[in-house]
Short mmCIF file of C-alpha atoms in Angstrom, two decimals:
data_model
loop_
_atom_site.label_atom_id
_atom_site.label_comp_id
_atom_site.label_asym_id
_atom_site.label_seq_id
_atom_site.Cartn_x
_atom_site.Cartn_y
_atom_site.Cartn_z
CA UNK A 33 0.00 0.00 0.00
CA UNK A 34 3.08 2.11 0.71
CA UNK A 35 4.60 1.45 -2.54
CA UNK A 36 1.53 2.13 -4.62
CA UNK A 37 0.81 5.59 -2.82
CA UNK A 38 4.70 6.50 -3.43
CA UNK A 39 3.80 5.79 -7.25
CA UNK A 40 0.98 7.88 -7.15
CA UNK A 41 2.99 11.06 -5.40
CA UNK A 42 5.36 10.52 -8.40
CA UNK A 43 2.48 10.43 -10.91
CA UNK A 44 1.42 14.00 -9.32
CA UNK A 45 5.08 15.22 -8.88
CA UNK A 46 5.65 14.40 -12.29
CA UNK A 47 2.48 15.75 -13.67
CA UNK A 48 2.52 19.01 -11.95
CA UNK A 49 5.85 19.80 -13.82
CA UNK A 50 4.36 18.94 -16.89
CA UNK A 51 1.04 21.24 -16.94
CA UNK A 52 3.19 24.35 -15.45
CA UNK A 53 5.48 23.96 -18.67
CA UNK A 54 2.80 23.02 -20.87
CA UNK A 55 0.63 26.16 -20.27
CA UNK A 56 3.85 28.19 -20.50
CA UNK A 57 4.34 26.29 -23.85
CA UNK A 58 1.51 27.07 -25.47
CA UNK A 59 1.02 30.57 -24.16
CA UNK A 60 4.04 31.04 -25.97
CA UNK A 61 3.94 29.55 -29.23
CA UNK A 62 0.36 31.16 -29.43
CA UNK A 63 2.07 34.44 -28.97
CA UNK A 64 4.82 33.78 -31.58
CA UNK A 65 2.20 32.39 -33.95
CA UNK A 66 0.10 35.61 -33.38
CA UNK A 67 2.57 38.30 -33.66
CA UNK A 68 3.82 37.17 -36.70
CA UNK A 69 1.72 35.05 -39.40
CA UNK A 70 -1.28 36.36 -37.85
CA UNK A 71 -0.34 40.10 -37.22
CA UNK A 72 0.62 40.13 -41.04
CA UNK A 73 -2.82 39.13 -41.47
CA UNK A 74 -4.46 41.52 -39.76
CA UNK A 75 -2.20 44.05 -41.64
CA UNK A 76 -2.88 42.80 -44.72
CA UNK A 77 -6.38 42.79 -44.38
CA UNK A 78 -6.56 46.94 -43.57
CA UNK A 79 -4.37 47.50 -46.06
CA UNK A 80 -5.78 45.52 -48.94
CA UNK A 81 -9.49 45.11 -48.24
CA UNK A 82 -10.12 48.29 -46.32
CA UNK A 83 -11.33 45.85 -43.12
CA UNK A 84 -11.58 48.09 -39.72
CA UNK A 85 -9.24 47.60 -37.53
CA UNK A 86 -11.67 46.36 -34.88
CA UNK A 87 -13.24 43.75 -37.07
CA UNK A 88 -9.67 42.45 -38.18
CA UNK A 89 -8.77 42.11 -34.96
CA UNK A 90 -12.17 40.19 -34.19
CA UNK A 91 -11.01 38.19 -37.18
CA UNK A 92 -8.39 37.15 -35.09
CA UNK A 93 -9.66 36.61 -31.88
CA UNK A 94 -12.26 34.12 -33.52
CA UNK A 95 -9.15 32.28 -35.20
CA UNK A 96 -7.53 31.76 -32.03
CA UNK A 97 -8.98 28.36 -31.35
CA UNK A 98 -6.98 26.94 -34.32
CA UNK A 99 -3.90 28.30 -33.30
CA UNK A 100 -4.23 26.80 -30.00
CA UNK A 101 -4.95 23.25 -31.95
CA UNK A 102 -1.94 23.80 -33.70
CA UNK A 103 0.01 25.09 -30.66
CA UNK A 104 -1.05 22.06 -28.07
CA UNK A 105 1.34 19.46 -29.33
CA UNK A 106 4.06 22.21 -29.47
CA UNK A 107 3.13 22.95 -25.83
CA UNK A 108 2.90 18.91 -25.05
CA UNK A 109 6.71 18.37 -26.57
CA UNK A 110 8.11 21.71 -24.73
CA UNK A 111 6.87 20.16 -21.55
CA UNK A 112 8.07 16.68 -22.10
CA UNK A 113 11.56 17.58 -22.64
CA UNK A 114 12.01 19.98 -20.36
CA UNK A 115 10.46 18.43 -17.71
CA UNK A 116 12.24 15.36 -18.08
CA UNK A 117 15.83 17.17 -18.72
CA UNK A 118 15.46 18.48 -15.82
CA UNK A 119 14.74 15.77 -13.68
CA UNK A 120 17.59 13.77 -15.58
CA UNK A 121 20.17 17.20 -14.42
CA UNK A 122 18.96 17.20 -10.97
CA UNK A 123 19.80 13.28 -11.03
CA UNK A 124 16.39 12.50 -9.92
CA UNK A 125 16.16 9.86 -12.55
CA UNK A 126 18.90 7.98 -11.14
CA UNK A 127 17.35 8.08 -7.75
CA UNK A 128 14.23 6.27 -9.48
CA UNK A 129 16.18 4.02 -11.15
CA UNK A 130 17.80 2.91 -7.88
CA UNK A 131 14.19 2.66 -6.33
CA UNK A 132 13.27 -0.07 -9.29
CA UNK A 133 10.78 2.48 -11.02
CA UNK A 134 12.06 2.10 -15.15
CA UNK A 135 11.51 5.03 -17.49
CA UNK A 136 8.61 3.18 -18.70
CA UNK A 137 6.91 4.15 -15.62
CA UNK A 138 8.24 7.31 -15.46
CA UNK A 139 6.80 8.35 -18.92
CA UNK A 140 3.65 6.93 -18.15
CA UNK A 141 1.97 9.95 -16.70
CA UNK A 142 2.96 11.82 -19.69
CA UNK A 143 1.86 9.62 -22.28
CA UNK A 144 -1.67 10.00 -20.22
CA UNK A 145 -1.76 13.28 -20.28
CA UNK A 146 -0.49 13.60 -23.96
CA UNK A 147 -3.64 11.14 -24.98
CA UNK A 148 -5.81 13.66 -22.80
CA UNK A 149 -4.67 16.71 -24.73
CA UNK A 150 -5.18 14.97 -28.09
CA UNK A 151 -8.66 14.58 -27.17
CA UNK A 152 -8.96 17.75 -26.04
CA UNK A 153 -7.46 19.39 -29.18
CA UNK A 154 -9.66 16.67 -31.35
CA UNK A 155 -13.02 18.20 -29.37
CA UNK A 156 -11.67 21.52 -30.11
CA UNK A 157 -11.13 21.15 -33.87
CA UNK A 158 -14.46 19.10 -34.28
CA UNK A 159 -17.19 21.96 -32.03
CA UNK A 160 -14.87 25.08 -31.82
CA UNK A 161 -12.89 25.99 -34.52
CA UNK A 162 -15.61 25.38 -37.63
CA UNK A 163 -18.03 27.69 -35.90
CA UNK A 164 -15.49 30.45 -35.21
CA UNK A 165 -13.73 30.26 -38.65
CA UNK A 166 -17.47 30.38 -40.16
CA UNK A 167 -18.05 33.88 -38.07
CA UNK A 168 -14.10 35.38 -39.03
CA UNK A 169 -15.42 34.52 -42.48
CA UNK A 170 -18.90 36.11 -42.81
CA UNK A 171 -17.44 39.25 -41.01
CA UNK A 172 -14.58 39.61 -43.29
CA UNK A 173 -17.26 39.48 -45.99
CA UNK A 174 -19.29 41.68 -44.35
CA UNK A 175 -16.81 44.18 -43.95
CA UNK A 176 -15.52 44.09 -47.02
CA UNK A 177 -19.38 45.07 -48.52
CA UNK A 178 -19.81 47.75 -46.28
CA UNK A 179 -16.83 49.94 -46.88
CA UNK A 180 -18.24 50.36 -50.49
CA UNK A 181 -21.69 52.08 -48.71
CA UNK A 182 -20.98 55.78 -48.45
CA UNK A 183 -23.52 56.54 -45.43
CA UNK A 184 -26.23 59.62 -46.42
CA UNK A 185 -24.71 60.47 -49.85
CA UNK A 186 -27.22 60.57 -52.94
CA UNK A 187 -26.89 60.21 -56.83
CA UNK A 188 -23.66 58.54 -56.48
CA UNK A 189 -21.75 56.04 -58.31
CA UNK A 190 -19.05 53.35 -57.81
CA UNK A 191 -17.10 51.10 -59.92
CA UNK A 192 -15.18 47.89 -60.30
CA UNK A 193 -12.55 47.16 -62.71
CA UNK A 194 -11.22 43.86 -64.15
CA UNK A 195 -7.35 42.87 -63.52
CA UNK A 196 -6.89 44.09 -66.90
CA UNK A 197 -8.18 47.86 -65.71
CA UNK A 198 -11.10 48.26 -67.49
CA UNK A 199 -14.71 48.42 -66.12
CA UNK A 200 -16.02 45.23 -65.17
CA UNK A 201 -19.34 46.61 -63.31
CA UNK A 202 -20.81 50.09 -62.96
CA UNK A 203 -23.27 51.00 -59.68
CA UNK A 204 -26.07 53.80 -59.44
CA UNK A 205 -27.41 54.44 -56.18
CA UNK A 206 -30.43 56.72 -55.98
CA UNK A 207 -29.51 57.16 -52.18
CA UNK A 208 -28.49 55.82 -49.10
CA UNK A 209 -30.09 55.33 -45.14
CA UNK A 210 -28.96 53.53 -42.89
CA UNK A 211 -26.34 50.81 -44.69
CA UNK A 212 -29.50 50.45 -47.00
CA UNK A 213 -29.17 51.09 -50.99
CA UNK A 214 -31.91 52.70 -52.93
CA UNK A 215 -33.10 52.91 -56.50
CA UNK A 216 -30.22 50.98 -57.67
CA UNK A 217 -28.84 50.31 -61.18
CA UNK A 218 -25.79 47.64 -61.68
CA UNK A 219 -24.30 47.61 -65.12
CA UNK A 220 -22.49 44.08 -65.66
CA UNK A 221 -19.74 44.20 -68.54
CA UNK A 222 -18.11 40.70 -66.82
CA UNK A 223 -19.42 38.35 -69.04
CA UNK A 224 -17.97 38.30 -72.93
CA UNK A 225 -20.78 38.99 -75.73
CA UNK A 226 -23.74 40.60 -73.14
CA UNK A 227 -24.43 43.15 -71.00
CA UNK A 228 -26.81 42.47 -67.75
CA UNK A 229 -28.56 45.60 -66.51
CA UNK A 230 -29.91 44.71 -62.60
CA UNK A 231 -32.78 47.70 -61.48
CA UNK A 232 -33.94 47.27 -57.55
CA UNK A 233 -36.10 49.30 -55.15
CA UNK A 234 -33.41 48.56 -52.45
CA UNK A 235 -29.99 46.59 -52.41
CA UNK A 236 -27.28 45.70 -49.33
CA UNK A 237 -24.31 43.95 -48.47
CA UNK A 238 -24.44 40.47 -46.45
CA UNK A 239 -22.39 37.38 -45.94
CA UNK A 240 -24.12 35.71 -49.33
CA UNK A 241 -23.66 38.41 -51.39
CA UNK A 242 -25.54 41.38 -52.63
CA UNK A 243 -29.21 41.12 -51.37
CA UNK A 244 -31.32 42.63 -53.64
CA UNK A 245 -35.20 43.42 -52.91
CA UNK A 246 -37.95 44.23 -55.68
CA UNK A 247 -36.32 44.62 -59.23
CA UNK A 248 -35.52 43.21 -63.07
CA UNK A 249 -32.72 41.64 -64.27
CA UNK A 250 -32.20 42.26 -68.38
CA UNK A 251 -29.76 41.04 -70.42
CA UNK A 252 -28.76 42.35 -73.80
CA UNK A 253 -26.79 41.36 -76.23
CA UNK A 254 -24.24 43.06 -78.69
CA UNK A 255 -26.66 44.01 -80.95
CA UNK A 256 -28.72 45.98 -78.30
CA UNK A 257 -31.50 43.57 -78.44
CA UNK A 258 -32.97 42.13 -75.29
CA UNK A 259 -32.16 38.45 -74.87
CA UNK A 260 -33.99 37.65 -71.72
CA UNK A 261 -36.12 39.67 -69.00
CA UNK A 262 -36.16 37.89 -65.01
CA UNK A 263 -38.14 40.07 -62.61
CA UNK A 264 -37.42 39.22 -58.87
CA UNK A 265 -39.19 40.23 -55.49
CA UNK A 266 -35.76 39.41 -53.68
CA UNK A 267 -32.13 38.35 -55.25
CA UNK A 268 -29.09 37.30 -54.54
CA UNK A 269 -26.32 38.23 -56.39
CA UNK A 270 -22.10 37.22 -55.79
CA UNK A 271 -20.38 40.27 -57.03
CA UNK A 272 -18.28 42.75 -55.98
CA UNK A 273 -16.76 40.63 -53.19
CA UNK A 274 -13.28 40.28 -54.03
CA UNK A 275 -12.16 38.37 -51.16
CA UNK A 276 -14.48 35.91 -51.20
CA UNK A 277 -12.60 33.30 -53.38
CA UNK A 278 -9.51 33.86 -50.77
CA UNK A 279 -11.64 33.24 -48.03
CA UNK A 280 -13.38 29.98 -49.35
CA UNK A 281 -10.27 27.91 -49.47
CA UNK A 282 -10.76 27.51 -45.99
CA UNK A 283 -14.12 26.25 -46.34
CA UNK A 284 -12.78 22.81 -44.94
CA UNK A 285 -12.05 24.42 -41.98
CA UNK A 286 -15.97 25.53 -41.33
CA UNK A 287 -16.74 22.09 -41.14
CA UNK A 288 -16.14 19.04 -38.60
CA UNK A 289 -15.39 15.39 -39.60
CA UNK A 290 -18.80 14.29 -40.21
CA UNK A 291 -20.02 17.10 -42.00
CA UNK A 292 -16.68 16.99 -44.93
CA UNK A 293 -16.98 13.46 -45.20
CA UNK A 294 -20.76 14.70 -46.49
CA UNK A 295 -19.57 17.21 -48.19
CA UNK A 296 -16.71 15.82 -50.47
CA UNK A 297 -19.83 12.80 -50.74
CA UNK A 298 -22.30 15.12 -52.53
CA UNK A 299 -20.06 17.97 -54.38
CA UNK A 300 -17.82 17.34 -57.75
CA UNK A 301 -14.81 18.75 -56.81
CA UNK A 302 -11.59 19.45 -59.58
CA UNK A 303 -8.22 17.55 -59.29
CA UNK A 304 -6.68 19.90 -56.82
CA UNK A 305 -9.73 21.03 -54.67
CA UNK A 306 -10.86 17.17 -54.24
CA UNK A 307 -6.86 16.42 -53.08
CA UNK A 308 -6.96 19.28 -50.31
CA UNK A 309 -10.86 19.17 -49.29
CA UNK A 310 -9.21 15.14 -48.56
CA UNK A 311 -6.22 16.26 -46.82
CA UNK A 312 -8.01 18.20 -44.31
CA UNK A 313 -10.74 15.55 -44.06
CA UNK A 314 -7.82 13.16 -42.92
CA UNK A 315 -5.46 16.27 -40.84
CA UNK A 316 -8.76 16.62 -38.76
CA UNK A 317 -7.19 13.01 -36.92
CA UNK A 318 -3.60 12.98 -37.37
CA UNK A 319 -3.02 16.57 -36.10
CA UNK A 320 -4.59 15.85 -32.84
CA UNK A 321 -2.29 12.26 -32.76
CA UNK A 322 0.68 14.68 -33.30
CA UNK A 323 0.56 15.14 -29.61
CA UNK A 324 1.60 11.26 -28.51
CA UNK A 325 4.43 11.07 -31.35
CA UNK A 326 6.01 13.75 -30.32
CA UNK A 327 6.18 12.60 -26.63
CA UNK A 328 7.39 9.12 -28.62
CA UNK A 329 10.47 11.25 -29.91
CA UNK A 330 10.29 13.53 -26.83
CA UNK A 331 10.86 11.13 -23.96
CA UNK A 332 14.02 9.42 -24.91
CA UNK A 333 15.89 12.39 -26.24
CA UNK A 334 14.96 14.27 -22.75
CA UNK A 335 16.86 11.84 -20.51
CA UNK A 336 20.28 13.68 -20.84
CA UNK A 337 23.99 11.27 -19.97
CA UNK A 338 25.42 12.04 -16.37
CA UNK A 339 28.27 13.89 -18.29
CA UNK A 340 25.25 16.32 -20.06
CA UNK A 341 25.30 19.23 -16.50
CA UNK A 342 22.98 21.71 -18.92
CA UNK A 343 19.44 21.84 -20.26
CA UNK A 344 19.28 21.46 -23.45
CA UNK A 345 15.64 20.72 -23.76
CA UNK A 346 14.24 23.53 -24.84
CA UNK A 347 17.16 23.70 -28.11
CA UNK A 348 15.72 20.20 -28.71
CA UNK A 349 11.76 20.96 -28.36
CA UNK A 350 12.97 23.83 -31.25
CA UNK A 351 14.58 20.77 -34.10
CA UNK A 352 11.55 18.69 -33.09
CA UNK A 353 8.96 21.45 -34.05
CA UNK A 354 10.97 22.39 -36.75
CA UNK A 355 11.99 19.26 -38.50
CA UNK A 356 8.35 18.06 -38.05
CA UNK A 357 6.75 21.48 -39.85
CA UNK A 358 9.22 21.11 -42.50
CA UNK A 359 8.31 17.38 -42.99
CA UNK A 360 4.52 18.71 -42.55
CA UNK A 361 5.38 21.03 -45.02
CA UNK A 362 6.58 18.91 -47.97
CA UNK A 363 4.46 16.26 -47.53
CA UNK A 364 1.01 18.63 -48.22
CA UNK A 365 2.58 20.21 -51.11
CA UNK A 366 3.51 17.15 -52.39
CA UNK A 367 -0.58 15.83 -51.25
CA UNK A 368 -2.16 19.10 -53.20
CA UNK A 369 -0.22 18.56 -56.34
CA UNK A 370 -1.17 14.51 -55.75
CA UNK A 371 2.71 13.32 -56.05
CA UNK A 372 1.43 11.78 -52.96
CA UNK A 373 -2.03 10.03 -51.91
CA UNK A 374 -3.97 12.72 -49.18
CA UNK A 375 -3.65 10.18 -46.50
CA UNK A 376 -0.02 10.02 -46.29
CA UNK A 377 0.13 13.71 -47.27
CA UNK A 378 -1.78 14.44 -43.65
CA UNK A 379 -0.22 10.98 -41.71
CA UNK A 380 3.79 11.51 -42.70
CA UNK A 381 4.84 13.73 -40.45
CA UNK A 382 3.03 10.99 -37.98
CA UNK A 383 4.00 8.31 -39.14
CA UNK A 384 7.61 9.59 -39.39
CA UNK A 385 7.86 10.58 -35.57
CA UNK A 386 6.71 7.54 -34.60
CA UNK A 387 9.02 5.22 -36.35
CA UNK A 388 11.94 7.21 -35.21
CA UNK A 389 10.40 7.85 -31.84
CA UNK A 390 9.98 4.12 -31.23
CA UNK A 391 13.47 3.17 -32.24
CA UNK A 392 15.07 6.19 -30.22
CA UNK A 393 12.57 4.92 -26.95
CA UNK A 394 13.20 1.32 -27.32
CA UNK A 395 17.00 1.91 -27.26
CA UNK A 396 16.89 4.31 -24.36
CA UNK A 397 14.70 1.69 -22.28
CA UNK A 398 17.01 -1.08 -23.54
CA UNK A 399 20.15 0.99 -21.96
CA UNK A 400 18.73 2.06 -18.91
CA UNK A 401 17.29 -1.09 -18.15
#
């Protein structure tokens, strides 16, 4: 009974170290992710698209559930090593050793608590993070509509121009109350060989597109002849939204598991769409795993030699991250452009830890015990 409680003060000894430096970890590597992919974001977004400040930085706030997914296996791997460095320094894990407790029971907490945070960051990925990249979506869209409404002006015009520089569409407002267009006219030059002329009572901006309430839609042809009338009581038109095409690439990301398995079921998707829509589809389980490989390749490389007398945990939690990004890296691009089938596009970096992490664990084990 005296034994078993002594295991259990070493599962909470252990433990404790582990959370402190994991919520350090993370808390860190969300802050490096933030101020700098993300802060270029938010730059680009004000300077480009006109966003607000205060809705870009919404933007962000409502992506920072996928940064933490992305940042708990950092966090897991940071805490790993250095907890287990230092223990190893302070020669704590010879004292174990002499008291018959193996690394294999050493690690165990860890690996617990590494199966716990996959879990967590699997719940997180599958509730959170579509909702909240659905919202930064619709109000970048929304945004990006309403800086074109010039509040209280009348008669007034605005254009939009193709990448060549010419006019693509032409707008006539009548007037405007209250983020709500009036008497509107739309000239559409974007389609080769016609002309479509769109008339409506009233007209604004939302997440879908133009809404457009009580109007015609005519569209003539070169000639000036009228090919086709369509009267509407309320319309929905996709124009004039420029970052909308950006910001659907990450449609994956709106959805959990169940609902992109349904999706890729029931939409024809092109060569390179289908290959990425099925990358994600299989990322949505191997990021999460991430978090027990890299303890795999974490353990073993913590446990420094008696001769070791510095930390050098947190240089190796850096090559870990980095060697498994690059790997991460390579292995998409090479999954998009399908040099290599979408499961092992999202599972090498996995698979790849683990192999390595297994032989490096097996032969620490082996020499201690």
């Amino acid at each position: 009974m005296e034994q078993l409680k002594n295991i259990k003060l070493l599962d909470k000894y252990i433990l404790r170290q582990v959370i402190e430096m994991f919520i350090m970890g993370v808390a860190v590597f969300t802050s490096i992710i933030f101020a700098s992919d993300t802060f270029i974001t938010l730059i680009k977004q004000i300077s480009l698209f006109g966003i607000p400040f205060n809705v870009a930085l919404m933007m962000i706030i409502l992506n920072l559930p996928q940064v933490i997914v992305m940042t708990i296996p950092m966090g897991v791997l940071l805490s790993t090593v250095m907890t287990l460095n230092n223990l190893s320094l302070k020669s704590e894990i010879t004292v174990m050793r002499a008291c018959g407790i193996g690394l294999n029971r050493i690690a165990k907490p860890i690996f617990i608590f590494a199966i716990v945070m996959s879990v967590f960051s699997f719940v997180i990925n599958e509730t959170i993070v579509p909702v909240m990249t659905k919202q930064s979506k619709d109000l970048a869209l929304w945004s990006l509509g309403q800086k074109n409404i010039p509040e209280g002006k009348q008669n007034f015009v605005f254009k939009e121009l193709n990448d060549f520089g010419s006019l693509k569409r032409l707008f006539y407002v009548g007037y405007c109350e209250d983020k709500v267009l009036h008497n509107i006219t739309v000239l559409d030059t974007a389609k080769s060989g016609t002309i479509q002329v769109l008339q409506a009572d009233e007209g604004k901006t939302s997440p879908e597109g133009w809404e457009f309430q009580k109007g015609a839609v005519y569209t003539v042809g070169d000639d000036g002849k009228v090919l086709n009338t369509t009267l509407f009581d309320s319309s929905v038109v996709k124009f004039g939204l420029d970052m909308s095409k950006e910001l659907n690439k990450n449609v994956a990301k709106e959805m959990n598991f169940t609902k992109l398995i349904n999706y890729i079921r029931f939409n024809a998707l092109d060569g390179k769409q289908r290959n990425i829509i099925h990358i994600e589809l299989f990322d949505k389980l191997a990021l999460p795993l991430t978090t027990i490989a890299l303890v795999l390749i974490a353990v073993p490389l913590a446990i420094t030699p008696p001769r070791v007398r510095y930390n050098r945990g947190f240089l190796f939690s850096i090559l870990i991250i980095f060697a498994y990004y690059l790997i991460r890296a390579l292995s998409i691009s090479f999954g998009e452009t399908g040099t290599l089938p979408a499961f092992l596009a999202a599972w090498m970096p996995n698979i790849v830890l683990t192999i390595v992490g297994t032989m490096l664990y097996y032969k620490k084990v082996y020499t201690i015990e």
